Each structure stands twice: as structure tokens, then as C-alpha cells.
Short mmCIF file of C-alpha atoms and ligand atoms in Angstrom, two decimals:
data_model
loop_
_atom_site.label_atom_id
_atom_site.label_comp_id
_atom_site.label_asym_id
_atom_site.label_seq_id
_atom_site.Cartn_x
_atom_site.Cartn_y
_atom_site.Cartn_z
CA MET A 1 -24.71 43.45 49.77
CA ILE A 2 -24.13 41.57 46.55
CA PRO A 3 -22.96 43.28 43.32
CA VAL A 4 -25.18 41.97 40.51
CA GLY A 5 -24.43 44.28 37.58
CA LEU A 6 -23.27 47.61 36.26
CA SER A 7 -25.32 50.78 36.47
CA ILE A 8 -24.63 51.58 32.79
CA ASP A 9 -26.31 48.32 31.81
CA LEU A 10 -29.60 49.38 33.42
CA ARG A 11 -31.04 52.37 31.59
CA HIS A 12 -34.51 53.80 32.00
CA GLY A 13 -36.98 51.24 30.73
CA ASP A 14 -34.54 48.32 30.90
CA ILE A 15 -35.44 45.13 32.74
CA MET A 16 -32.48 43.09 33.97
CA PRO A 17 -32.67 39.59 35.44
CA ALA A 18 -29.99 38.55 37.92
CA ARG A 19 -29.49 35.64 40.25
CA HIS A 20 -27.31 34.89 43.23
CA TYR A 21 -27.36 31.15 43.87
CA ASP A 22 -31.04 30.25 44.31
CA GLU A 23 -32.38 33.81 44.57
CA PRO A 24 -33.52 35.33 41.28
CA VAL A 25 -34.17 39.06 41.15
CA VAL A 26 -35.40 41.45 38.51
CA LEU A 27 -33.91 44.94 38.32
CA TRP A 28 -35.47 47.87 36.51
CA ARG A 29 -35.03 51.62 36.37
CA ASP A 30 -37.93 54.06 36.61
CA ALA A 31 -38.42 57.39 34.83
CA GLN A 32 -36.78 59.24 37.73
CA GLY A 33 -33.63 57.18 37.24
CA ILE A 34 -34.10 55.12 40.40
CA ALA A 35 -33.12 51.46 40.25
CA HIS A 36 -35.38 48.80 41.79
CA ALA A 37 -34.74 45.15 42.66
CA TRP A 38 -37.54 42.67 43.30
CA GLU A 39 -37.93 38.96 43.59
CA ASP A 40 -38.23 37.74 40.02
CA ARG A 41 -41.67 36.28 40.57
CA CYS A 42 -45.12 37.68 39.87
CA PRO A 43 -47.35 37.47 42.96
CA HIS A 44 -50.24 36.33 40.76
CA ARG A 45 -49.12 33.04 39.20
CA GLY A 46 -45.38 33.11 39.76
CA VAL A 47 -44.28 34.01 36.23
CA ARG A 48 -40.87 35.66 36.03
CA LEU A 49 -41.30 39.42 36.04
CA SER A 50 -38.07 39.77 34.08
CA LEU A 51 -40.05 38.46 31.08
CA GLY A 52 -42.35 41.46 31.40
CA PHE A 53 -42.30 44.96 29.96
CA MET A 54 -42.65 48.58 31.03
CA ARG A 55 -45.97 50.41 30.83
CA ASN A 56 -46.76 53.78 32.45
CA ASP A 57 -43.46 53.55 34.33
CA ARG A 58 -44.60 50.30 35.93
CA LEU A 59 -43.13 46.87 35.56
CA THR A 60 -45.83 44.83 33.88
CA CYS A 61 -46.15 41.06 33.97
CA GLN A 62 -46.08 39.38 30.58
CA TYR A 63 -48.77 36.83 31.43
CA HIS A 64 -51.93 38.68 32.52
CA GLY A 65 -50.62 42.23 32.38
CA TRP A 66 -50.75 43.14 36.06
CA GLN A 67 -48.87 46.40 36.56
CA PHE A 68 -46.61 47.04 39.59
CA ASP A 69 -45.52 50.50 40.68
CA ARG A 70 -42.07 51.44 42.02
CA ASP A 71 -43.02 50.30 45.53
CA GLY A 72 -44.01 46.91 44.19
CA HIS A 73 -47.76 47.46 44.65
CA CYS A 74 -50.13 46.17 42.01
CA ARG A 75 -51.98 49.14 40.47
CA VAL A 76 -53.76 47.68 37.45
CA ILE A 77 -55.37 44.31 36.76
CA PRO A 78 -56.49 44.47 33.10
CA ALA A 79 -59.14 41.75 33.52
CA HIS A 80 -60.81 43.90 36.22
CA PRO A 81 -60.25 47.49 35.07
CA SER A 82 -62.52 49.06 37.71
CA LEU A 83 -60.90 47.19 40.60
CA ASN A 84 -58.55 49.02 42.94
CA PRO A 85 -56.13 46.18 43.77
CA PRO A 86 -55.68 45.57 47.51
CA ALA A 87 -52.38 46.69 49.06
CA THR A 88 -51.57 43.09 49.92
CA ILE A 89 -50.86 42.37 46.27
CA ARG A 90 -47.25 43.38 45.94
CA THR A 91 -43.89 42.06 44.92
CA ARG A 92 -41.10 41.19 47.30
CA VAL A 93 -38.81 44.22 47.30
CA TYR A 94 -35.05 44.10 47.94
CA GLU A 95 -32.92 47.06 48.84
CA VAL A 96 -30.68 48.14 45.95
CA VAL A 97 -27.84 50.67 46.14
CA GLU A 98 -25.83 52.13 43.28
CA LYS A 99 -22.22 52.79 44.13
CA ALA A 100 -18.91 52.79 42.23
CA GLY A 101 -20.73 52.16 38.96
CA MET A 102 -22.37 48.97 40.23
CA LEU A 103 -25.75 47.75 41.45
CA TRP A 104 -25.63 46.17 44.91
CA VAL A 105 -28.59 44.14 46.12
CA ASP A 106 -29.38 43.15 49.68
CA PHE A 107 -30.41 39.52 49.22
CA ALA A 108 -32.43 38.50 52.22
CA ASN A 109 -30.41 35.45 53.11
CA ARG A 110 -26.94 36.53 52.08
CA GLY A 111 -26.76 40.26 52.75
CA ALA A 112 -24.70 39.99 55.92
CA ARG A 113 -21.82 38.45 54.06
CA ALA A 114 -20.44 41.52 52.36
CA ALA A 115 -20.39 45.28 52.67
CA ILE A 116 -20.41 47.62 49.68
CA ALA A 117 -16.96 48.62 48.44
CA PRO A 118 -16.06 51.98 50.07
CA ALA A 119 -15.12 53.60 46.76
CA GLN A 120 -15.18 57.39 46.66
CA GLY A 121 -15.60 59.74 43.70
CA ASN A 122 -16.61 58.83 40.16
CA TRP A 123 -16.39 55.28 38.89
CA TYR A 124 -17.10 53.99 35.40
CA GLY A 125 -18.50 50.57 34.66
CA VAL A 126 -16.30 48.54 32.32
CA ARG A 127 -18.12 45.26 31.79
CA SER A 128 -19.72 42.25 33.44
CA LEU A 129 -18.44 38.86 32.34
CA ALA A 130 -19.73 35.37 33.04
CA ILE A 131 -16.84 33.02 33.71
CA ARG A 132 -17.33 29.25 33.57
CA ALA A 133 -15.38 28.64 36.74
CA PRO A 134 -16.33 27.98 40.38
CA GLU A 135 -16.38 30.92 42.74
CA ASN A 136 -13.37 29.71 44.72
CA GLU A 137 -11.19 29.47 41.60
CA THR A 138 -12.26 32.93 40.47
CA ARG A 139 -11.63 34.33 43.92
CA ALA A 140 -8.11 32.94 43.91
CA SER A 141 -7.38 34.53 40.53
CA LEU A 142 -8.73 37.89 41.64
CA VAL A 143 -7.02 37.63 45.05
CA LEU A 144 -10.37 38.00 46.79
CA GLU A 145 -9.95 36.31 50.12
CA GLU A 146 -13.42 37.07 51.40
CA GLY A 147 -16.34 39.34 50.65
CA GLN A 148 -17.53 40.20 47.18
CA TRP A 149 -15.00 42.72 45.91
CA ARG A 150 -11.42 43.94 45.69
CA LEU A 151 -10.75 47.64 45.53
CA SER A 152 -7.54 49.40 44.49
CA ALA A 153 -6.95 53.08 43.76
CA ASP A 154 -8.15 52.84 40.17
CA ARG A 155 -9.94 49.50 39.80
CA LEU A 156 -12.88 47.75 41.42
CA LEU A 157 -13.51 44.05 40.84
CA ALA A 158 -16.61 42.43 42.26
CA LEU A 159 -18.32 39.11 41.82
CA HIS A 160 -21.45 37.13 42.42
CA THR A 161 -22.50 33.57 41.67
CA PRO A 162 -25.59 33.12 39.47
CA GLN A 163 -25.25 29.34 39.71
CA VAL A 164 -22.74 26.86 40.97
CA GLY A 165 -19.86 26.63 38.49
CA ILE A 166 -20.42 30.06 36.97
CA THR A 167 -19.11 33.32 38.40
CA MET A 168 -20.11 36.78 37.23
CA VAL A 169 -17.30 39.31 37.52
CA HIS A 170 -18.05 43.04 37.34
CA MET A 171 -15.44 45.70 36.83
CA ALA A 172 -15.31 49.48 37.21
CA VAL A 173 -12.45 51.96 36.95
CA SER A 174 -11.90 55.44 38.37
CA ASP A 175 -10.28 56.72 35.16
CA GLU A 176 -12.71 56.64 32.24
CA SER A 177 -9.88 56.54 29.69
CA ALA A 178 -8.71 53.23 31.21
CA ARG A 179 -11.92 51.36 30.36
CA LEU A 180 -10.74 49.70 27.14
CA LYS A 181 -7.52 48.41 28.65
CA ALA A 182 -9.37 47.17 31.72
CA ALA A 183 -11.95 45.37 29.56
CA GLN A 184 -9.17 43.60 27.67
CA TRP A 185 -7.56 42.57 30.95
CA LEU A 186 -10.84 41.09 32.19
CA THR A 187 -11.41 39.20 28.96
CA HIS A 188 -7.91 37.75 29.21
CA LEU A 189 -8.58 36.73 32.81
CA ARG A 190 -11.75 34.90 31.78
CA ASP A 191 -10.01 33.07 28.93
CA THR A 192 -7.15 32.02 31.19
CA LEU A 193 -9.41 30.85 33.99
CA GLU A 194 -11.68 28.86 31.70
CA GLU A 195 -8.65 27.22 30.13
CA ILE A 196 -7.34 26.14 33.53
CA VAL A 197 -10.67 24.95 34.94
CA CYS A 198 -12.33 23.35 31.90
S1 FES B 201 -48.85 35.68 36.35
FE1 FES B 201 -48.32 37.75 36.43
S2 FES B 201 -50.16 38.78 35.99
FE2 FES B 201 -50.73 36.71 36.05
#
């Protein structure tokens, strides 16, 4: 599964776009605190659902206001208020797991590449940073030989690639008091990498 963001950055009511190569997803969190990940595309006319808004605990498309419940089924079509939308109208749903302070998405075409980091106990999200550097350069700096993450006793580093030439790095720590120092370390890493590559 691919780490696409930090759990602390997705609160109830938030809508978060993410992308891994050519697969855009939209993440959102419902009133029960459950995170969802869908293809970032409305099944009506293809508008990005990440441009939408929340209504009645449903992700609602910005264009014509179709409302989608947590299973991705369309429940309301405002232009036809008495219509019960057929079950075939639904979004493409991806599995999403929250672990070690991060959101991990099972992208259909790339899920087999990496397992979730086997981190135990409490982890605290530090930050997600976009680095203007190719994935292979970022991997070398983070000493990530394969897979999407590197785990030590107190630090988890994970990455995904929103587009060629840009790498998103996510970081979590097991000691909450270490967050500031870890954030500074990550910022320094980004500055150094961009200096080398650009
Ligand atoms: S494009 Fe989404 S409701 Fe029409």
C-alpha cells in the first residue's frame, strides 16, 4: 500500500486530494472518524471530487451537487429530488488503512509493490513535505532501497510520487516530544536534496 498523507492532516470534514503517478484519489473523513479514499472523479461528468464539499456527512460534488455516502453510493441528485439513485451510480473505492500516523491507500495498479510499515504502538505525524527531486534521488538520501518506507525504533519515513520529478515524504515519530526536531531534520533534508538536484 502507498502512504499518501498523515492522519492528523485529515480531520472530520476535511477533503484531501492525493496522487500517486497517474492515479488521483480523494480522501475524506466521516463523522465516525473513518477515513475514505476514492478515485478523484465524479461518476457523473468526471469533475474532481476533491473540489467538492461535505453535506450530511456525504462527499458532495461541486458541479451538480450529487451526494455520495461513505460506501461511495450516490444518495441525492438535487435536480431530481424524488429520485432514488440506482446502486450502479457510485464512486470507485480504494482500501485505506491508518497506521503509524499515516494514511495508506491500496492503489489498484501499484498496491503489490509495498506493504504497510509494521510499526507498533503510538506514532505521531510530523509533517508531509513535497521535494522537487526524482524518487530515486530521494530514496538514496533516505536509504530506502525498495518499498515505500524506512522504519527505525523512533522514526518512520515514507514516500510516494505525485508526479515524476516530485516526491512527497511523510514522517512520523514514536516520541511526541521529538516532533519539532524531526520536522527540522526533514526540512533540512528537503533543502539539501533540492540544492543537489536543481
Ligand atoms: S459532475 Fe459531479 S455531480 Fe455532475
